[in-house]
PDB file of C-alpha atoms in Angstrom:
ATOM      1  CA  MET N   1       0.000   0.000   0.000  1.00  0.00           C
ATOM      2  CA  GLU N   2       2.897   2.358   0.691  1.00  0.00           C
ATOM      3  CA  THR N   3       4.454   4.268  -2.179  1.00  0.00           C
ATOM      4  CA  ILE N   4       7.808   5.919  -2.793  1.00  0.00           C
ATOM      5  CA  ILE N   5       8.819   7.410  -6.135  1.00  0.00           C
ATOM      6  CA  GLY N   6      11.851   9.307  -7.393  1.00  0.00           C
ATOM      7  CA  LEU N   7      13.636  10.673 -10.424  1.00  0.00           C
ATOM      8  CA  LYS N   8      17.129  11.828 -11.265  1.00  0.00           C
ATOM      9  CA  GLY N   9      18.011  15.053 -13.043  1.00  0.00           C
ATOM     10  CA  LYS N  10      21.365  16.171 -14.388  1.00  0.00           C
ATOM     11  CA  ASP N  11      22.563  17.516 -11.028  1.00  0.00           C
ATOM     12  CA  PHE N  12      19.877  16.499  -8.501  1.00  0.00           C
ATOM     13  CA  VAL N  13      17.615  13.691  -7.339  1.00  0.00           C
ATOM     14  CA  MET N  14      14.051  14.263  -6.142  1.00  0.00           C
ATOM     15  CA  ILE N  15      12.039  11.685  -4.224  1.00  0.00           C
ATOM     16  CA  ALA N  16       8.522  11.571  -2.791  1.00  0.00           C
ATOM     17  CA  ALA N  17       6.956   9.251  -0.208  1.00  0.00           C
ATOM     18  CA  ASP N  18       3.438   8.936   1.125  1.00  0.00           C
ATOM     19  CA  CYS N  19       2.853   9.844   4.785  1.00  0.00           C
ATOM     20  CA  THR N  20       0.458   7.063   5.780  1.00  0.00           C
ATOM     21  CA  HIS N  21       1.162   4.400   8.380  1.00  0.00           C
ATOM     22  CA  ALA N  22      -1.399   1.619   8.196  1.00  0.00           C
ATOM     23  CA  HIS N  23      -1.778  -1.782   9.826  1.00  0.00           C
ATOM     24  CA  SER N  24      -3.975  -4.113   7.798  1.00  0.00           C
ATOM     25  CA  ILE N  25      -7.095  -2.029   7.093  1.00  0.00           C
ATOM     26  CA  ILE N  26      -6.503   0.420   9.965  1.00  0.00           C
ATOM     27  CA  MET N  27      -4.966   3.868   9.410  1.00  0.00           C
ATOM     28  CA  LEU N  28      -2.642   4.637  12.324  1.00  0.00           C
ATOM     29  CA  LYS N  29      -0.880   7.832  11.213  1.00  0.00           C
ATOM     30  CA  GLU N  30      -0.999  10.335   8.398  1.00  0.00           C
ATOM     31  CA  ASP N  31       2.272  12.146   9.140  1.00  0.00           C
ATOM     32  CA  GLU N  32       4.829   9.340   8.859  1.00  0.00           C
ATOM     33  CA  ARG N  33       8.263  10.383   7.552  1.00  0.00           C
ATOM     34  CA  LYS N  34       9.580   7.746   5.163  1.00  0.00           C
ATOM     35  CA  ILE N  35      12.407   9.861   3.757  1.00  0.00           C
ATOM     36  CA  SER N  36      15.506   9.998   5.962  1.00  0.00           C
ATOM     37  CA  GLN N  37      18.533  12.259   5.653  1.00  0.00           C
ATOM     38  CA  ILE N  38      21.502   9.929   6.060  1.00  0.00           C
ATOM     39  CA  SER N  39      24.254  12.495   5.485  1.00  0.00           C
ATOM     40  CA  ASP N  40      24.768  15.925   3.940  1.00  0.00           C
ATOM     41  CA  ASN N  41      24.473  14.462   0.440  1.00  0.00           C
ATOM     42  CA  LEU N  42      22.378  11.331   0.917  1.00  0.00           C
ATOM     43  CA  LEU N  43      18.674  10.514   1.306  1.00  0.00           C
ATOM     44  CA  ILE N  44      16.994   7.142   1.752  1.00  0.00           C
ATOM     45  CA  ALA N  45      13.267   6.513   1.291  1.00  0.00           C
ATOM     46  CA  THR N  46      11.963   3.232   2.704  1.00  0.00           C
ATOM     47  CA  THR N  47       8.768   1.190   2.664  1.00  0.00           C
ATOM     48  CA  GLY N  48       7.957  -2.185   4.156  1.00  0.00           C
ATOM     49  CA  GLU N  49       7.350  -3.576   7.621  1.00  0.00           C
ATOM     50  CA  SER N  50       7.236  -0.610   9.996  1.00  0.00           C
ATOM     51  CA  GLY N  51       9.767  -1.947  12.527  1.00  0.00           C
ATOM     52  CA  ASP N  52      12.129  -3.153   9.809  1.00  0.00           C
ATOM     53  CA  THR N  53      12.159   0.174   7.983  1.00  0.00           C
ATOM     54  CA  VAL N  54      13.086   2.124  11.131  1.00  0.00           C
ATOM     55  CA  GLN N  55      15.726  -0.326  12.352  1.00  0.00           C
ATOM     56  CA  PHE N  56      17.376  -0.867   8.978  1.00  0.00           C
ATOM     57  CA  THR N  57      17.446   2.839   8.104  1.00  0.00           C
ATOM     58  CA  GLU N  58      18.984   3.712  11.478  1.00  0.00           C
ATOM     59  CA  TYR N  59      21.534   0.902  11.119  1.00  0.00           C
ATOM     60  CA  ILE N  60      22.640   2.177   7.700  1.00  0.00           C
ATOM     61  CA  SER N  61      22.656   5.802   8.887  1.00  0.00           C
ATOM     62  CA  LYS N  62      24.801   5.123  11.961  1.00  0.00           C
ATOM     63  CA  ASN N  63      27.276   2.952  10.059  1.00  0.00           C
ATOM     64  CA  ILE N  64      27.720   5.567   7.335  1.00  0.00           C
ATOM     65  CA  ALA N  65      28.310   8.174  10.075  1.00  0.00           C
ATOM     66  CA  LEU N  66      30.827   5.801  11.705  1.00  0.00           C
ATOM     67  CA  TYR N  67      32.628   5.400   8.372  1.00  0.00           C
ATOM     68  CA  LYS N  68      32.986   9.188   8.125  1.00  0.00           C
ATOM     69  CA  MET N  69      34.342   9.417  11.680  1.00  0.00           C
ATOM     70  CA  ARG N  70      36.916   6.702  11.044  1.00  0.00           C
ATOM     71  CA  ASN N  71      38.056   7.839   7.603  1.00  0.00           C
ATOM     72  CA  GLY N  72      37.440  11.578   7.571  1.00  0.00           C
ATOM     73  CA  TYR N  73      35.222  11.605   4.469  1.00  0.00           C
ATOM     74  CA  GLU N  74      31.720  10.510   3.527  1.00  0.00           C
ATOM     75  CA  LEU N  75      30.672   7.637   1.311  1.00  0.00           C
ATOM     76  CA  GLY N  76      29.535   8.689  -2.135  1.00  0.00           C
ATOM     77  CA  PRO N  77      26.038   7.767  -3.290  1.00  0.00           C
ATOM     78  CA  LYS N  78      27.210   4.698  -5.247  1.00  0.00           C
ATOM     79  CA  ALA N  79      29.252   3.386  -2.327  1.00  0.00           C
ATOM     80  CA  ALA N  80      26.388   4.039   0.089  1.00  0.00           C
ATOM     81  CA  ALA N  81      23.957   2.175  -2.180  1.00  0.00           C
ATOM     82  CA  HIS N  82      26.336  -0.797  -2.467  1.00  0.00           C
ATOM     83  CA  PHE N  83      26.854  -0.798   1.308  1.00  0.00           C
ATOM     84  CA  THR N  84      23.080  -0.758   1.847  1.00  0.00           C
ATOM     85  CA  ARG N  85      22.514  -3.552  -0.653  1.00  0.00           C
ATOM     86  CA  LYS N  86      25.296  -5.707   0.868  1.00  0.00           C
ATOM     87  CA  ASN N  87      23.823  -5.416   4.364  1.00  0.00           C
ATOM     88  CA  LEU N  88      20.328  -6.188   3.094  1.00  0.00           C
ATOM     89  CA  ALA N  89      21.662  -9.246   1.249  1.00  0.00           C
ATOM     90  CA  ASP N  90      23.510 -10.478   4.354  1.00  0.00           C
ATOM     91  CA  CYS N  91      20.376 -10.122   6.473  1.00  0.00           C
ATOM     92  CA  LEU N  92      18.312 -11.903   3.825  1.00  0.00           C
ATOM     93  CA  ARG N  93      20.506 -14.972   4.312  1.00  0.00           C
ATOM     94  CA  SER N  94      20.199 -14.869   8.098  1.00  0.00           C
ATOM     95  CA  ARG N  95      17.390 -15.789  10.480  1.00  0.00           C
ATOM     96  CA  SER N  96      16.295 -12.165  10.764  1.00  0.00           C
ATOM     97  CA  PRO N  97      15.789 -10.703   7.274  1.00  0.00           C
ATOM     98  CA  TYR N  98      14.528  -7.154   6.800  1.00  0.00           C
ATOM     99  CA  PHE N  99      11.440  -6.636   4.658  1.00  0.00           C
ATOM    100  CA  VAL N 100      12.281  -3.201   3.251  1.00  0.00           C
ATOM    101  CA  ASN N 101      12.252  -1.577  -0.178  1.00  0.00           C
ATOM    102  CA  LEU N 102      14.451   1.462  -0.662  1.00  0.00           C
ATOM    103  CA  LEU N 103      15.334   4.347  -2.938  1.00  0.00           C
ATOM    104  CA  VAL N 104      18.837   5.668  -2.251  1.00  0.00           C
ATOM    105  CA  ALA N 105      19.352   9.196  -3.584  1.00  0.00           C
ATOM    106  CA  GLY N 106      22.580  11.152  -3.427  1.00  0.00           C
ATOM    107  CA  TYR N 107      24.820  13.739  -5.030  1.00  0.00           C
ATOM    108  CA  ASP N 108      28.583  13.815  -5.296  1.00  0.00           C
ATOM    109  CA  GLU N 109      30.781  16.346  -7.109  1.00  0.00           C
ATOM    110  CA  LYS N 110      32.684  13.601  -8.922  1.00  0.00           C
ATOM    111  CA  GLU N 111      29.898  11.041  -9.447  1.00  0.00           C
ATOM    112  CA  GLY N 112      27.082  13.532  -9.944  1.00  0.00           C
ATOM    113  CA  ALA N 113      23.487  12.647  -9.064  1.00  0.00           C
ATOM    114  CA  GLU N 114      22.635   9.004  -8.338  1.00  0.00           C
ATOM    115  CA  LEU N 115      19.328   7.211  -7.764  1.00  0.00           C
ATOM    116  CA  HIS N 116      19.425   3.542  -6.760  1.00  0.00           C
ATOM    117  CA  PHE N 117      16.464   1.173  -6.657  1.00  0.00           C
ATOM    118  CA  ILE N 118      16.828  -1.576  -4.017  1.00  0.00           C
ATOM    119  CA  ASP N 119      14.115  -4.106  -3.170  1.00  0.00           C
ATOM    120  CA  TYR N 120      13.649  -6.460  -0.218  1.00  0.00           C
ATOM    121  CA  LEU N 121      15.453  -9.276  -2.074  1.00  0.00           C
ATOM    122  CA  ALA N 122      18.565  -7.048  -2.289  1.00  0.00           C
ATOM    123  CA  ASN N 123      18.246  -6.450  -6.016  1.00  0.00           C
ATOM    124  CA  ALA N 124      19.885  -3.105  -6.773  1.00  0.00           C
ATOM    125  CA  LYS N 125      20.042  -0.963  -9.894  1.00  0.00           C
ATOM    126  CA  SER N 126      21.068   2.588 -10.721  1.00  0.00           C
ATOM    127  CA  VAL N 127      18.068   4.171 -12.472  1.00  0.00           C
ATOM    128  CA  ASN N 128      16.791   7.463 -13.845  1.00  0.00           C
ATOM    129  CA  TYR N 129      13.384   7.049 -12.205  1.00  0.00           C
ATOM    130  CA  ALA N 130      11.716   4.426 -10.048  1.00  0.00           C
ATOM    131  CA  GLY N 131       8.864   3.607  -7.704  1.00  0.00           C
ATOM    132  CA  HIS N 132       8.012   1.082  -5.001  1.00  0.00           C
ATOM    133  CA  GLY N 133       4.544  -0.047  -3.977  1.00  0.00           C
ATOM    134  CA  TYR N 134       1.222  -0.193  -5.793  1.00  0.00           C
ATOM    135  CA  GLY N 135       1.373   3.529  -6.496  1.00  0.00           C
ATOM    136  CA  GLY N 136       4.690   3.104  -8.284  1.00  0.00           C
ATOM    137  CA  MET N 137       2.956   1.012 -10.943  1.00  0.00           C
ATOM    138  CA  PHE N 138       0.815   3.956 -12.009  1.00  0.00           C
ATOM    139  CA  CYS N 139       3.845   6.237 -12.320  1.00  0.00           C
ATOM    140  CA  ALA N 140       5.874   4.233 -14.848  1.00  0.00           C
ATOM    141  CA  SER N 141       3.951   5.548 -17.868  1.00  0.00           C
ATOM    142  CA  ILE N 142       4.073   9.137 -16.550  1.00  0.00           C
ATOM    143  CA  PHE N 143       7.839   8.947 -16.057  1.00  0.00           C
ATOM    144  CA  ASP N 144       8.205   7.391 -19.500  1.00  0.00           C
ATOM    145  CA  ARG N 145       6.259  10.214 -21.130  1.00  0.00           C
ATOM    146  CA  TYR N 146       7.536  13.286 -19.273  1.00  0.00           C
ATOM    147  CA  TYR N 147      11.032  12.381 -18.078  1.00  0.00           C
ATOM    148  CA  ASN N 148      14.172  13.566 -19.895  1.00  0.00           C
ATOM    149  CA  ALA N 149      17.798  13.664 -18.787  1.00  0.00           C
ATOM    150  CA  GLY N 150      17.858  17.490 -18.716  1.00  0.00           C
ATOM    151  CA  VAL N 151      14.763  17.864 -16.537  1.00  0.00           C
ATOM    152  CA  SER N 152      14.839  20.868 -14.185  1.00  0.00           C
ATOM    153  CA  GLN N 153      13.895  20.731 -10.504  1.00  0.00           C
ATOM    154  CA  ASP N 154      10.676  22.632 -11.163  1.00  0.00           C
ATOM    155  CA  ASP N 155       9.718  20.213 -13.946  1.00  0.00           C
ATOM    156  CA  ALA N 156      10.647  17.228 -11.765  1.00  0.00           C
ATOM    157  CA  TYR N 157       8.338  18.512  -9.024  1.00  0.00           C
ATOM    158  CA  GLU N 158       5.529  18.853 -11.570  1.00  0.00           C
ATOM    159  CA  ILE N 159       6.136  15.283 -12.778  1.00  0.00           C
ATOM    160  CA  LEU N 160       5.875  14.040  -9.203  1.00  0.00           C
ATOM    161  CA  LYS N 161       2.632  16.007  -8.819  1.00  0.00           C
ATOM    162  CA  LYS N 162       1.264  14.233 -11.898  1.00  0.00           C
ATOM    163  CA  CYS N 163       2.274  10.892 -10.386  1.00  0.00           C
ATOM    164  CA  VAL N 164       0.601  11.663  -7.066  1.00  0.00           C
ATOM    165  CA  ALA N 165      -2.567  12.848  -8.824  1.00  0.00           C
ATOM    166  CA  GLU N 166      -2.706   9.570 -10.761  1.00  0.00           C
ATOM    167  CA  ILE N 167      -2.120   7.521  -7.609  1.00  0.00           C
ATOM    168  CA  GLN N 168      -4.877   9.360  -5.758  1.00  0.00           C
ATOM    169  CA  LYS N 169      -7.219   8.939  -8.721  1.00  0.00           C
ATOM    170  CA  ARG N 170      -6.667   5.231  -9.398  1.00  0.00           C
ATOM    171  CA  LEU N 171      -5.589   3.623  -6.128  1.00  0.00           C
ATOM    172  CA  ILE N 172      -8.432   2.611  -3.845  1.00  0.00           C
ATOM    173  CA  ILE N 173      -6.266   3.345  -0.795  1.00  0.00           C
ATOM    174  CA  ASN N 174      -6.251   6.966   0.378  1.00  0.00           C
ATOM    175  CA  LEU N 175      -2.691   8.324   0.167  1.00  0.00           C
ATOM    176  CA  SER N 176      -3.530  11.964   0.800  1.00  0.00           C
ATOM    177  CA  THR N 177      -0.097  13.501   1.410  1.00  0.00           C
ATOM    178  CA  PHE N 178       3.389  12.933   0.002  1.00  0.00           C
ATOM    179  CA  ASN N 179       6.623  14.324   1.449  1.00  0.00           C
ATOM    180  CA  VAL N 180       9.072  15.559  -1.183  1.00  0.00           C
ATOM    181  CA  ALA N 181      12.832  15.903  -0.763  1.00  0.00           C
ATOM    182  CA  VAL N 182      15.685  16.830  -3.082  1.00  0.00           C
ATOM    183  CA  VAL N 183      19.440  16.349  -2.916  1.00  0.00           C
ATOM    184  CA  ASP N 184      21.863  18.380  -5.031  1.00  0.00           C
ATOM    185  CA  LYS N 185      25.152  20.277  -4.706  1.00  0.00           C
ATOM    186  CA  LYS N 186      23.584  22.481  -2.025  1.00  0.00           C
ATOM    187  CA  GLY N 187      22.775  19.443   0.131  1.00  0.00           C
ATOM    188  CA  THR N 188      19.457  17.888   1.089  1.00  0.00           C
ATOM    189  CA  ARG N 189      16.216  19.711   1.784  1.00  0.00           C
ATOM    190  CA  PHE N 190      12.501  19.042   1.958  1.00  0.00           C
ATOM    191  CA  LEU N 191      10.115  20.785  -0.416  1.00  0.00           C
ATOM    192  CA  HIS N 192       6.414  21.529  -0.037  1.00  0.00           C
ATOM    193  CA  ASP N 193       4.302  18.419   0.476  1.00  0.00           C
ATOM    194  CA  ILE N 194       2.137  17.264  -2.417  1.00  0.00           C
ATOM    195  CA  THR N 195      -1.466  16.780  -1.301  1.00  0.00           C
ATOM    196  CA  SER N 196      -4.782  16.032  -2.953  1.00  0.00           C
ATOM    197  CA  LYS N 197      -5.255  19.809  -3.224  1.00  0.00           C
ATOM    198  CA  SER N 198      -2.039  20.283  -5.230  1.00  0.00           C
ATOM    199  CA  GLU N 199      -2.932  20.738  -8.861  1.00  0.00           C
ATOM    200  CA  ALA N 200      -0.809  18.978 -11.457  1.00  0.00           C
ATOM    201  CA  ALA N 201       0.223  21.208 -14.343  1.00  0.00           C
TER     202      ALA N 201
END
């Protein structure tokens, strides 16, 4: 039921995640933050089992911070994505696997913008755009039609608004609000939420 979507521009990555926290057919929260700032240049959006998402995200965040303390520099987005995927794969082969799906978004001066799609089976791929959850299925055609490699941040936000409008129109589940975050050379920051009242251009 949860949905996270994202797309990569020339020098930025923008991701959006719904704010609902549900258990079975019961809505528990409508202000859940599923996008986490891992470092100055790294964001991770997660969906899955509620306990697993929190524990795994914190584990990755603290270990990336530990790496910086030990070595004096941060992991780039590619290295962070590979580190995340390796840990997810190791847990998958243990008695306590994590059921989490992730989008890892980052920016590095040398590597540029990176968006990595990682699922709960530890499959990982660098992509231009991606989505997890039922809502992500409705976004593939929108990304395919409107996405281009030179997309601006304003245009990317409008594309995400189109995606959210389609999700809210077609999905029987009420995902009323989506958090939006961007990472670029200026760092990470959250943008205005996209709600059912936001009009797609």
